Coordinates of C-alpha atoms in Angstrom, one line a residue:
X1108 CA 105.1 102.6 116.5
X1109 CA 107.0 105.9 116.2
X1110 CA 108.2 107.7 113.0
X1111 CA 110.5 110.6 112.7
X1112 CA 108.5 113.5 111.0
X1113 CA 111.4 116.2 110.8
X1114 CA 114.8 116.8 111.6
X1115 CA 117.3 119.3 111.4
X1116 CA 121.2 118.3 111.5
X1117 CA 124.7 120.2 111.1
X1118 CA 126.7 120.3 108.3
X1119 CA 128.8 117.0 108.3
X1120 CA 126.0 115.4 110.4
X1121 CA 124.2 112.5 108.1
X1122 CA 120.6 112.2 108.1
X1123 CA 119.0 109.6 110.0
X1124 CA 115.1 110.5 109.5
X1125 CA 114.1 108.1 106.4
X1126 CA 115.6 105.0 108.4
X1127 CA 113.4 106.1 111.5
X1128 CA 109.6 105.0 110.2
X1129 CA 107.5 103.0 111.9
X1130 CA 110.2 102.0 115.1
X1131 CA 108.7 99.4 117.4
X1132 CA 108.3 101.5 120.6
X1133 CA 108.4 98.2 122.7
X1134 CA 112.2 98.4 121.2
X1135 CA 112.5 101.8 123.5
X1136 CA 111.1 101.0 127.0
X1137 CA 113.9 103.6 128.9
X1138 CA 112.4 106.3 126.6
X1139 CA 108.8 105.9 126.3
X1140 CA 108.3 105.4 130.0
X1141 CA 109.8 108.8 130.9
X1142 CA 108.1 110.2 127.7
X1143 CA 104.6 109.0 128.9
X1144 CA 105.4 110.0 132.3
X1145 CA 105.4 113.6 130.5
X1146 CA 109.0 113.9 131.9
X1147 CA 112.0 114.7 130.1
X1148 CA 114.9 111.6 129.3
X1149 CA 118.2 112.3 129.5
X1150 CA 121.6 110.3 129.3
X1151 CA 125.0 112.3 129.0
X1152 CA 127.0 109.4 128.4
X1153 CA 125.0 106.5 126.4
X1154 CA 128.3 103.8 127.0
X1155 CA 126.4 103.9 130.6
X1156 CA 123.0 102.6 129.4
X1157 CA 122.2 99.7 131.3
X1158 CA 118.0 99.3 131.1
X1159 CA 117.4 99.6 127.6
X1160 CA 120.1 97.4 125.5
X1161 CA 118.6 97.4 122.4
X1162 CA 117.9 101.3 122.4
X1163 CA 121.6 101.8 123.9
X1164 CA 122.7 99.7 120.5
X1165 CA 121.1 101.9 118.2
X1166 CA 122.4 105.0 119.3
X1167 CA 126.1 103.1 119.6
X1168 CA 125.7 102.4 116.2
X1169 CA 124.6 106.2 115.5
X1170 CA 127.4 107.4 116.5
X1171 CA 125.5 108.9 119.8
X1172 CA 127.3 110.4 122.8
X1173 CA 124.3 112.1 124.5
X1174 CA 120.6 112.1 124.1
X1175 CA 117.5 114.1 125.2
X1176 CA 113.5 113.7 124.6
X1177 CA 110.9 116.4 126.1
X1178 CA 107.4 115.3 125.3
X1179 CA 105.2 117.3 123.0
X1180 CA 101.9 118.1 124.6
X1181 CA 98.6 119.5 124.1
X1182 CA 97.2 122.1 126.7
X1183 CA 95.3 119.2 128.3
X1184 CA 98.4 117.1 128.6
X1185 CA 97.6 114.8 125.6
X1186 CA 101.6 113.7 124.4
X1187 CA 101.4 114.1 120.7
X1188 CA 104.9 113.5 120.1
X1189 CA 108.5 114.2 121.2
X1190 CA 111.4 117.0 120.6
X1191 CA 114.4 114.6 120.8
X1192 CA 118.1 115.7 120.6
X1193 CA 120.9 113.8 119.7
X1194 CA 124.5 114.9 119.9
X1195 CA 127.4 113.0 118.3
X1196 CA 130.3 115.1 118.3
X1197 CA 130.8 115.5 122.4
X1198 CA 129.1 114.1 125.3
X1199 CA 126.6 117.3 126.5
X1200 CA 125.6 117.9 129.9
X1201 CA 121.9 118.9 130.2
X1202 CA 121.0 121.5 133.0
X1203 CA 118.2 123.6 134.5
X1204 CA 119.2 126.3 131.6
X1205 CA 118.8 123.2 128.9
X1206 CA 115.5 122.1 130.3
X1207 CA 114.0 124.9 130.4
X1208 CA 114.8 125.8 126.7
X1209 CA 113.8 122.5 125.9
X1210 CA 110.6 123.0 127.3
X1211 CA 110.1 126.2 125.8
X1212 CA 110.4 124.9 122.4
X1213 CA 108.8 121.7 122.7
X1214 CA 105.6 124.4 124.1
X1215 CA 105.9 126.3 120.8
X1216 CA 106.3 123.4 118.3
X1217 CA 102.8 121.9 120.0
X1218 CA 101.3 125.0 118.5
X1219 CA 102.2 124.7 115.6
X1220 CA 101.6 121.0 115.5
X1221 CA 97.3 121.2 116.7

């Protein structure tokens, strides 16, 4: 199971972290596998989920238009969580700029977090 431990939103943005506690990662095969992998999950445009219903569902219901998850690692590798981005206003196109700032930050909040 997963929980959300922070989050940070925009003004006019509702809070979503109380309602994500203990989440059935079995519920969020698309996301863990790349997140295991160590690699970074991406969809621009969640209306063209298609291996992960259930997950696609939940963000629909969110209000969702793109999502991103980078992997939170130790210096051995050891995933100790996930930096995960949710935009709801506009669809947002991820690049090598994005991923790299992404990574960046995921790098410093693993310091923080051992």
């Amino acid at each position: 199971k997963i929980s959300c431990t922070y989050e940070s939103v925009n003004e006019g943005i509702s809070s979503e972290a109380n309602s994500l506690q203990n989440i059935r990662i079995s519920n969020y095969h698309s996301l863990i596998s790349k997140i295991s992998k160590g690699e970074t999950f991406q969809f621009q445009d969640i209306s063209l989920m298609r291996d992960s219903i259930c997950f696609k569902q939940t963000l629909e219901a969110k209000g969702v238009k793109s999502i991103f998850a980078r992997p939170i690692s130790t210096l051995n590798g050891r995933i100790i969580g996930m930096l995960l981005l949710e935009f709801v206003k506009e669809e947002r196109k991820w690049g090598q700029s994005s991923e790299n700032f992404i990574r960046k930050q995921a790098k410093i909040l693993s310091g923080y977090l051992i």
